[in-house]
Short mmCIF file of C-alpha atoms and ligand atoms in Angstrom, two decimals:
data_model
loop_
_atom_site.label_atom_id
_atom_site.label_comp_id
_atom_site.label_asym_id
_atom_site.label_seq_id
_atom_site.Cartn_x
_atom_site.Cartn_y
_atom_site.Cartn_z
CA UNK A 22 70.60 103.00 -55.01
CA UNK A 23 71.16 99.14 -55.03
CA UNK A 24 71.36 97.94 -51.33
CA UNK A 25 71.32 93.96 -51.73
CA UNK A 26 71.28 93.71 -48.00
CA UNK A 27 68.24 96.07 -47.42
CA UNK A 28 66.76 93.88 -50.12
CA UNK A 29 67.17 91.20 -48.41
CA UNK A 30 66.25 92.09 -44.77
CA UNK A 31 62.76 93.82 -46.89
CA UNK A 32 62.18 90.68 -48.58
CA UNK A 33 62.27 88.43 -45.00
CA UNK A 34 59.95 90.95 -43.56
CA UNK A 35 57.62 91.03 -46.21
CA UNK A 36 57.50 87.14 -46.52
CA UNK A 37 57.03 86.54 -42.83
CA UNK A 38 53.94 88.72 -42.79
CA UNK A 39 52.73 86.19 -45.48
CA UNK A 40 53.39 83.66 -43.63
CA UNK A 41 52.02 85.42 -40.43
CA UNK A 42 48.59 86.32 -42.91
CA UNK A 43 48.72 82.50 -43.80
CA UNK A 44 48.64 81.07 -40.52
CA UNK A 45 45.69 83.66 -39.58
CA UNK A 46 43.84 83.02 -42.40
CA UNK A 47 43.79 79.42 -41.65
CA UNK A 48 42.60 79.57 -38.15
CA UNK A 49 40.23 81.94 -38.77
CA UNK A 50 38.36 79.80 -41.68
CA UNK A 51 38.42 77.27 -38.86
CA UNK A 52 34.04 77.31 -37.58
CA UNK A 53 33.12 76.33 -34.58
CA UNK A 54 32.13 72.62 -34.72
CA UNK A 55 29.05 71.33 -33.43
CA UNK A 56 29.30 68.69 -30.44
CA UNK A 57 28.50 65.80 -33.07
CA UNK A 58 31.49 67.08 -35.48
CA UNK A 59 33.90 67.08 -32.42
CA UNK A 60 32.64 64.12 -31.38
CA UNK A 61 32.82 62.20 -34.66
CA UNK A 62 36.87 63.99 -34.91
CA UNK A 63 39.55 61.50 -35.85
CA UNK A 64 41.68 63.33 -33.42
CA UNK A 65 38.69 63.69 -30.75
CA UNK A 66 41.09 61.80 -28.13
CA UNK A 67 43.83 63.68 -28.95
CA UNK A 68 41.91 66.92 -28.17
CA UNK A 69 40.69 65.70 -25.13
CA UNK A 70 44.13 64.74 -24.27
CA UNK A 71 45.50 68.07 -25.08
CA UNK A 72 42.47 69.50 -22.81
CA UNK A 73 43.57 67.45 -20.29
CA UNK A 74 47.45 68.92 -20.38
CA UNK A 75 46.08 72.75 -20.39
CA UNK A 76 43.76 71.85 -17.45
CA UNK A 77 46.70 70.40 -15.55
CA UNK A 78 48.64 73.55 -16.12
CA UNK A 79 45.97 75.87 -15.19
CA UNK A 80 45.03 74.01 -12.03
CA UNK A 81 48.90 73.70 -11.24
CA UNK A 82 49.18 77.62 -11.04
CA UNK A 83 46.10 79.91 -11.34
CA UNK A 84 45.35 81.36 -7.90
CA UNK A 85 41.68 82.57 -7.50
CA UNK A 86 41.29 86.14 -8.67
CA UNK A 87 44.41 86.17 -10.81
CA UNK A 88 45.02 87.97 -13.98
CA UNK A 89 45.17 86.09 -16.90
CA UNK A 90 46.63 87.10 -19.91
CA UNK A 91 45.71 84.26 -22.70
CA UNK A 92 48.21 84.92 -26.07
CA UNK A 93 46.64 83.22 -28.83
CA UNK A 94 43.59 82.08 -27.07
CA UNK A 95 42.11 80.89 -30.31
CA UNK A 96 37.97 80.85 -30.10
CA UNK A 97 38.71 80.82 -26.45
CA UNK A 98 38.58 76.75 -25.59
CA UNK A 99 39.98 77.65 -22.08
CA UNK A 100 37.83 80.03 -21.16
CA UNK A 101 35.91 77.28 -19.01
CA UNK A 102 39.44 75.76 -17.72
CA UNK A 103 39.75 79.46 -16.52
CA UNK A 104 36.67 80.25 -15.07
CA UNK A 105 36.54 76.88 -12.81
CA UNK A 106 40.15 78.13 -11.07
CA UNK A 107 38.45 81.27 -10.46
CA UNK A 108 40.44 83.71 -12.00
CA UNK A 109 39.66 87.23 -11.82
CA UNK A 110 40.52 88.79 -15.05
CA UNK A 111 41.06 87.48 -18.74
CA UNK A 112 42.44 89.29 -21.22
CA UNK A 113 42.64 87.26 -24.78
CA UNK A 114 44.84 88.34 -27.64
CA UNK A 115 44.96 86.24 -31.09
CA UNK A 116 45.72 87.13 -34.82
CA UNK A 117 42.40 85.10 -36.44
CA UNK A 118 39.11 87.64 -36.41
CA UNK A 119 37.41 84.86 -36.62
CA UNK A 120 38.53 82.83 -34.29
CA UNK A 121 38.75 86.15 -31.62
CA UNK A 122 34.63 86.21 -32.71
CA UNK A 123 33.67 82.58 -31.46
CA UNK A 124 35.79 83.76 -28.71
CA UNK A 125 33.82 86.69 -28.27
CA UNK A 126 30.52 84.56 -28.64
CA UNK A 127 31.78 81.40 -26.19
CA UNK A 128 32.42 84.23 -23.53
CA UNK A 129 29.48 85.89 -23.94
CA UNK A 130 27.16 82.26 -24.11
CA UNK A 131 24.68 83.23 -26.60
CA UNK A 132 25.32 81.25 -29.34
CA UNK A 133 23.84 77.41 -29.86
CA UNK A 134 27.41 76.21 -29.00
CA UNK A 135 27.53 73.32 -26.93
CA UNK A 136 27.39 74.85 -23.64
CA UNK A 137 23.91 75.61 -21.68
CA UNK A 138 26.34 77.00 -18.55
CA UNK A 139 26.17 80.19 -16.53
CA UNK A 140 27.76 83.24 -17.97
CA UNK A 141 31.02 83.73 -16.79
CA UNK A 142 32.17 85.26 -13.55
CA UNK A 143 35.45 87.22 -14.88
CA UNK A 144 35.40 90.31 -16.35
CA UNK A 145 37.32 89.69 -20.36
CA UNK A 146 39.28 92.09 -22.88
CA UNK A 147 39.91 90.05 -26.27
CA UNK A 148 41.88 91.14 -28.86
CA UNK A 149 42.28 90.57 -32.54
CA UNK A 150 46.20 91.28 -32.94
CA UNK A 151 49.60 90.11 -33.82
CA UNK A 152 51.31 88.63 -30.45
CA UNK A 153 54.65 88.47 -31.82
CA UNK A 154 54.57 92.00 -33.55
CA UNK A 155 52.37 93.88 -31.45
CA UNK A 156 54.29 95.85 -28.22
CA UNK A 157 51.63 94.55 -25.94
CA UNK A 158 52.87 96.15 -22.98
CA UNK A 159 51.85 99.46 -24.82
CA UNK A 160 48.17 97.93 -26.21
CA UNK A 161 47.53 96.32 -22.40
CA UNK A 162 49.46 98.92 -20.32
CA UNK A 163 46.13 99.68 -18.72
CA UNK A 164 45.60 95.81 -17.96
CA UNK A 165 48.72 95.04 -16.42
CA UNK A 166 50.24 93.21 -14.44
CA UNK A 167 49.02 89.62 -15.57
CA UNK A 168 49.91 86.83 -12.13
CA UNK A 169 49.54 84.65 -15.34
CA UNK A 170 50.43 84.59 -19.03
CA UNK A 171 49.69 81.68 -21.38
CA UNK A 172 50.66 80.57 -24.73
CA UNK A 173 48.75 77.08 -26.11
CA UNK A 174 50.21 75.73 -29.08
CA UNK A 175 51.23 78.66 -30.64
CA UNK A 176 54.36 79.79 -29.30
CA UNK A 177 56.20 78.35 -32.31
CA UNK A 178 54.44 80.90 -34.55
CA UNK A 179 56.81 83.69 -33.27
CA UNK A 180 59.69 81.25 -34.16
CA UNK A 181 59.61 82.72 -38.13
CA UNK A 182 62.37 85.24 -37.27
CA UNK A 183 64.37 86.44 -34.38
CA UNK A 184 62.43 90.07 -33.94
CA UNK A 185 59.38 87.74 -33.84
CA UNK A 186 60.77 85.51 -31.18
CA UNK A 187 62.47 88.69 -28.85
CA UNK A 188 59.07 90.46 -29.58
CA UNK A 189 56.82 87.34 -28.06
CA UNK A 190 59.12 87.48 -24.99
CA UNK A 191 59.54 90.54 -24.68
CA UNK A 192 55.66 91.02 -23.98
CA UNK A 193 55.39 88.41 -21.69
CA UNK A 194 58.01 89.70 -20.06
CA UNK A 195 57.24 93.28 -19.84
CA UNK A 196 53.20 92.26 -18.87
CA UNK A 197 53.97 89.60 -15.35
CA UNK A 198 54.52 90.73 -12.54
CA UNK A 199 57.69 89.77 -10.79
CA UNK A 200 57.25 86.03 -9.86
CA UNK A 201 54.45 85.71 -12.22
CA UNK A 202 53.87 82.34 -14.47
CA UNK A 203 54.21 81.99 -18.11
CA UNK A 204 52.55 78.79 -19.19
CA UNK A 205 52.38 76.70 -22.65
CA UNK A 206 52.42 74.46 -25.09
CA UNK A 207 54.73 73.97 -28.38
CA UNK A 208 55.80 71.64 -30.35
CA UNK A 209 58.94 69.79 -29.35
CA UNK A 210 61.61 70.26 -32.00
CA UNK A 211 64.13 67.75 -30.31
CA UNK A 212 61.36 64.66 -31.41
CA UNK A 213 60.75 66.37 -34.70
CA UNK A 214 64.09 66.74 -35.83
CA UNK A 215 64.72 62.71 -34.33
CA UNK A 216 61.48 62.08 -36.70
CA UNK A 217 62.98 64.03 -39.69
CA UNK A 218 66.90 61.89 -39.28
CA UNK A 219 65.01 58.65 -39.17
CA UNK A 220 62.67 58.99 -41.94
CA UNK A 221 65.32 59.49 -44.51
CA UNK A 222 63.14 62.11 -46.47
CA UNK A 223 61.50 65.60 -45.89
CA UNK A 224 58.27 64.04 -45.25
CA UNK A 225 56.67 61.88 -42.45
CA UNK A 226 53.47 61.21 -40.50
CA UNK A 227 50.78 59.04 -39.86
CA UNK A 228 47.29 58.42 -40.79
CA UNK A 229 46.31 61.55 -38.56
CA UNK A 230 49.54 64.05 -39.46
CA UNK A 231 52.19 64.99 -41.74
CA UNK A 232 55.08 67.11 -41.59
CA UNK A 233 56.89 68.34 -44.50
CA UNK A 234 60.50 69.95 -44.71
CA UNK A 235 61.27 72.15 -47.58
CA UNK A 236 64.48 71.26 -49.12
CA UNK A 237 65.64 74.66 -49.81
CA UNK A 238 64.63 75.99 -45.93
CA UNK A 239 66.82 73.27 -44.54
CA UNK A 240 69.72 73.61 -46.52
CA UNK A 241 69.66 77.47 -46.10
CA UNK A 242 69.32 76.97 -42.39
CA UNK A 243 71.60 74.83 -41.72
CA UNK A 244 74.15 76.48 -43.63
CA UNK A 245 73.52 79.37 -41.93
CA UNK A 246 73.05 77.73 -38.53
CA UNK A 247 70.24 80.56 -37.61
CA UNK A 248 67.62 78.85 -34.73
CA UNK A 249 64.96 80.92 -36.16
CA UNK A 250 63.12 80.19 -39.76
CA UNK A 251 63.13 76.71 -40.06
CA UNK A 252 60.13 76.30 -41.27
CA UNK A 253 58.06 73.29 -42.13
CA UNK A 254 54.24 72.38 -43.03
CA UNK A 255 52.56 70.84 -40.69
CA UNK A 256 49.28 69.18 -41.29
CA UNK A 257 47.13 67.19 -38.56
CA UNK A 258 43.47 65.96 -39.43
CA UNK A 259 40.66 68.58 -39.00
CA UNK A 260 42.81 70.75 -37.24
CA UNK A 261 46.06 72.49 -38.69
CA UNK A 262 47.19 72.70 -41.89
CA UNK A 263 49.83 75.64 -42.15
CA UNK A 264 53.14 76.35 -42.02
CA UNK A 265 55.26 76.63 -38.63
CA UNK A 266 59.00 76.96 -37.40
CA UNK A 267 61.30 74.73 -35.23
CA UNK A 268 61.79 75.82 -31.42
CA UNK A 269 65.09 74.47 -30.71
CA UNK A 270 64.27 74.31 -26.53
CA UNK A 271 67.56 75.17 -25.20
CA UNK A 272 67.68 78.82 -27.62
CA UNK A 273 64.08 79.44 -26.11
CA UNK A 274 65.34 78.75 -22.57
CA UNK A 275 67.96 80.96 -23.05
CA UNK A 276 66.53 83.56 -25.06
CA UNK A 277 63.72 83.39 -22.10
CA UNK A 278 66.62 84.10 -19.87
CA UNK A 279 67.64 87.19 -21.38
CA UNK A 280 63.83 88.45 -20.94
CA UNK A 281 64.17 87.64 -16.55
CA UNK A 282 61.99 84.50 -17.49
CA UNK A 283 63.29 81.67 -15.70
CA UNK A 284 62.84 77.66 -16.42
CA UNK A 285 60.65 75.86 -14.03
CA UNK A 286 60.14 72.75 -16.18
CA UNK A 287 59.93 71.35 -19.49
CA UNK A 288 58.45 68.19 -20.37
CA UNK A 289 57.44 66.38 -23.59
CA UNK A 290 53.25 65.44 -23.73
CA UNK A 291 53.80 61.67 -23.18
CA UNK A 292 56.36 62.48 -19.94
CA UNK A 293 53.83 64.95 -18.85
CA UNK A 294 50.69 62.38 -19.09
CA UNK A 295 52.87 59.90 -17.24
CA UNK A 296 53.31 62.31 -14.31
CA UNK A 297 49.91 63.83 -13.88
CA UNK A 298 48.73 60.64 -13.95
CA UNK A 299 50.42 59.23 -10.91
CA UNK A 300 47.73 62.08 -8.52
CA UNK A 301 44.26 60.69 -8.36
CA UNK A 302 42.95 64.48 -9.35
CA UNK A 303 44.45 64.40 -12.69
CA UNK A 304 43.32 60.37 -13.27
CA UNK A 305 39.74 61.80 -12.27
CA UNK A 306 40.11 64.62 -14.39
CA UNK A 307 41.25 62.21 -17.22
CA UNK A 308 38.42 59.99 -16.75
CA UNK A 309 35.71 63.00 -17.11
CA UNK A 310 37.49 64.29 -20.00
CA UNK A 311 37.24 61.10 -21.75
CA UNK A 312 40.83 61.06 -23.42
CA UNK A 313 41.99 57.86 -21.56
CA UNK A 314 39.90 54.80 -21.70
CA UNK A 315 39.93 51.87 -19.49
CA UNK A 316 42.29 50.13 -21.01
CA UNK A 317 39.80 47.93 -23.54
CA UNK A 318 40.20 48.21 -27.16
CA UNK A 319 37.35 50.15 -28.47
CA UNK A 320 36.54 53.33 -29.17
CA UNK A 321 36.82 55.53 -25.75
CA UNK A 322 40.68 56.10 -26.18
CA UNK A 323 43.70 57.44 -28.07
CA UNK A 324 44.80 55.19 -30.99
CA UNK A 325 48.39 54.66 -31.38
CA UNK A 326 48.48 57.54 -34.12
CA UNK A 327 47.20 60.09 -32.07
CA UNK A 328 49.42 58.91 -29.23
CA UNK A 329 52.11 59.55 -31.36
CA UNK A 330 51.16 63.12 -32.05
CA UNK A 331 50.88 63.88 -28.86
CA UNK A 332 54.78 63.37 -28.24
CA UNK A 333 55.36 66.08 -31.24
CA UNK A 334 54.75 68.70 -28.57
CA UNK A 335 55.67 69.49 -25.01
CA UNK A 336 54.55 71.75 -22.07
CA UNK A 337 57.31 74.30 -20.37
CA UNK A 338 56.61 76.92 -16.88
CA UNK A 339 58.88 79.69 -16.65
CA UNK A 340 58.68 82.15 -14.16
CA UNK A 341 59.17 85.94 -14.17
CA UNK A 342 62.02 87.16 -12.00
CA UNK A 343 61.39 89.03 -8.74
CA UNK A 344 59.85 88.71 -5.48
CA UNK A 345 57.98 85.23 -5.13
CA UNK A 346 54.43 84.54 -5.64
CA UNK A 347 51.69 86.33 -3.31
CA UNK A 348 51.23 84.20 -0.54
N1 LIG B 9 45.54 78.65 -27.62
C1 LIG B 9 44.36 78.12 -28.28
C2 LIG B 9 44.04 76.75 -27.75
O1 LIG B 9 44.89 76.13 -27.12
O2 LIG B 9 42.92 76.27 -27.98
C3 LIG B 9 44.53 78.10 -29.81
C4 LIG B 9 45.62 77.22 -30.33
S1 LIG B 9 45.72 77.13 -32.10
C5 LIG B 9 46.58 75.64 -32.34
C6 LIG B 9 46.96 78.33 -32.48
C7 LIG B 9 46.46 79.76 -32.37
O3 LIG B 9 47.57 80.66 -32.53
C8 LIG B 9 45.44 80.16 -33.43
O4 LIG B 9 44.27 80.65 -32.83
C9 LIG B 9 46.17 81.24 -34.22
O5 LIG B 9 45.31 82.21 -34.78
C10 LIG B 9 47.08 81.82 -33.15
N2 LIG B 9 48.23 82.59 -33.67
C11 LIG B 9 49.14 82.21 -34.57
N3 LIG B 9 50.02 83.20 -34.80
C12 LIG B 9 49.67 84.23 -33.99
C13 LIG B 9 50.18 85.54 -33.78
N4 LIG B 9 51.24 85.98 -34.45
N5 LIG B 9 49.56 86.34 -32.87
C14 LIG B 9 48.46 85.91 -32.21
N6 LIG B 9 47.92 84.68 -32.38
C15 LIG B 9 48.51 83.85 -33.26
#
């Protein structure tokens, strides 16, 4: 029998697992570079820069011989960042096989990647699977509690539909331990949608990015006022090139809420950099990371394009309800 509504809810499903399959294929066709590729990025600042923020956020709150649960680690760039606060157990989930396979190979330090380090001192679980579809707390029940969970520039990926979004919360949630930290990164849909008003069009960037609005998504959106599935392409040079939703902040704070997650802070990259870099540790940190120049015109910093990528995205701590942190 004709059920237009099943149709429809069957026809969102099936489309967001495309869109789920896209975004994995993409990151997983994504190599390892070698030092001189990185090096010779047009973003390489920019990635440095975005090092930089994860390092601050790790330092801020990993305790030696936490638990670390890493939701889309990627091929596992943090894994250092990790290692140096001393954590005591890593568990990395993310939906590209390949990219969970450099992961695999970083951790395990015999490949000809670009480190020549000791192997690392924390015990690792990684996982190829689908954060925001998954019930972690059923795959990891054996690994939890995590004193840490964190989500790098990928958070917005569970933005596609509502299930998606409860689903990614809903596993943090159910995997801290009371008074445990969720940490990330995400793009921050309050300067994108400022971006969008101002440019006139569906389309805007720089020589380094460009986002793209589909005419149809908006409209349909906005009509039906639904914070979830407002999707848009997003393309940055040699890095992303796939599609991804809007995370209006104040639905994800709540939504958070509803989950016993609990704002601690939110603040766009370029509000972020300014703050970290008032403490001589973070300036230091800066200056080994290379981002940040010395101020002269050449080479050894951000240009003004990349600059202005970084304020697409912003950096939020909640923190899992319940008894404080261990002391
Ligand atoms: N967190 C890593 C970092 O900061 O280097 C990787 C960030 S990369 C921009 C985004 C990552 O999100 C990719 O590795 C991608 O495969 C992963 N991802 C996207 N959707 C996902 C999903 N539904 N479940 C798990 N991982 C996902």
């Amino acid at each position: 029998k004709h059920n237009p509504e099943g149709d429809a809810q069957f026809l969102e499903d099936e489309s967001t697992k495309i869109f789920a399959r896209k975004v994995a294929d993409h990151y997983s066709a994504r190599t390892n570079q070698t030092l001189e590729e990185r090096e010779n990025s047009p973003i390489i600042h920019l990635k440095k820069l975005n090092n930089w923020i994860k390092s601050v956020l790790i330092q801020l709150y990993a305790r030696r011989g936490d638990a670390v649960l890493d939701l889309a680690c990627g091929k596992g760039g943090d894994l250092i960042k990790w290692d140096k606060a001393k954590i005591g157990y890593y568990v990395g989930v993310d939906i590209a096989e390949g990219s969970i396979e450099d992961c695999r190979t970083r951790y395990n330090g015999d490949a000809d990647h670009h480190q020549r380090r000791k192997r690392f001192t924390f015990p690792a679980r990684l996982i190829c699977g689908d954060c925001y579809e998954a019930r972690l707390d059923e795959v990891l029940a054996d690994d939890a509690p995590f004193d840490i969970c964190s989500c790098q520039f990928a958070m917005h990926y569970s933005w596609s539909t509502e299930a998606r979004a409860r689903r990614a919360l809903a596993n943090v949630s159910a995997l801290l331990r009371p008074g445990g930290t969720f940490i990330g990164t995400m793009p921050d849909a309050n300067v994108i949608v400022r971006k969008l008003r101002e440019a006139g069009g569906l389309v805007f960037g720089n020589s380094v990015y460009w986002i793209r609005f589909d005419e149809e998504f908006l409209e349909k959106k906005f009509k039906s006022s639904s914070p979830f599935g407002i999707k848009y392409k997003f393309h940055l040079e040699d890095a992303v090139d796939c599609p991804e939703w809007i995370v209006p902040f104040h639905v994800f704070k709540s939504l958070a809420e509803e989950y016993d997650l609990e704002l601690v802070f939110v603040k766009n990259s370029h509000e972020f950099v300014h703050e970290y870099m008032k403490k001589p540790e973070y300036v230091e940190l800066m200056r080994r990371l290379g981002a940040l120049g010395d101020g002269n015109q050449d080479q050894s910093t951000l240009s003004p394009d990349e600059w202005e990528v970084a304020y697409l995205y912003l950096a939020f701590v909640l923190r899992k309800r319940g008894q404080p942190d261990r002391t």
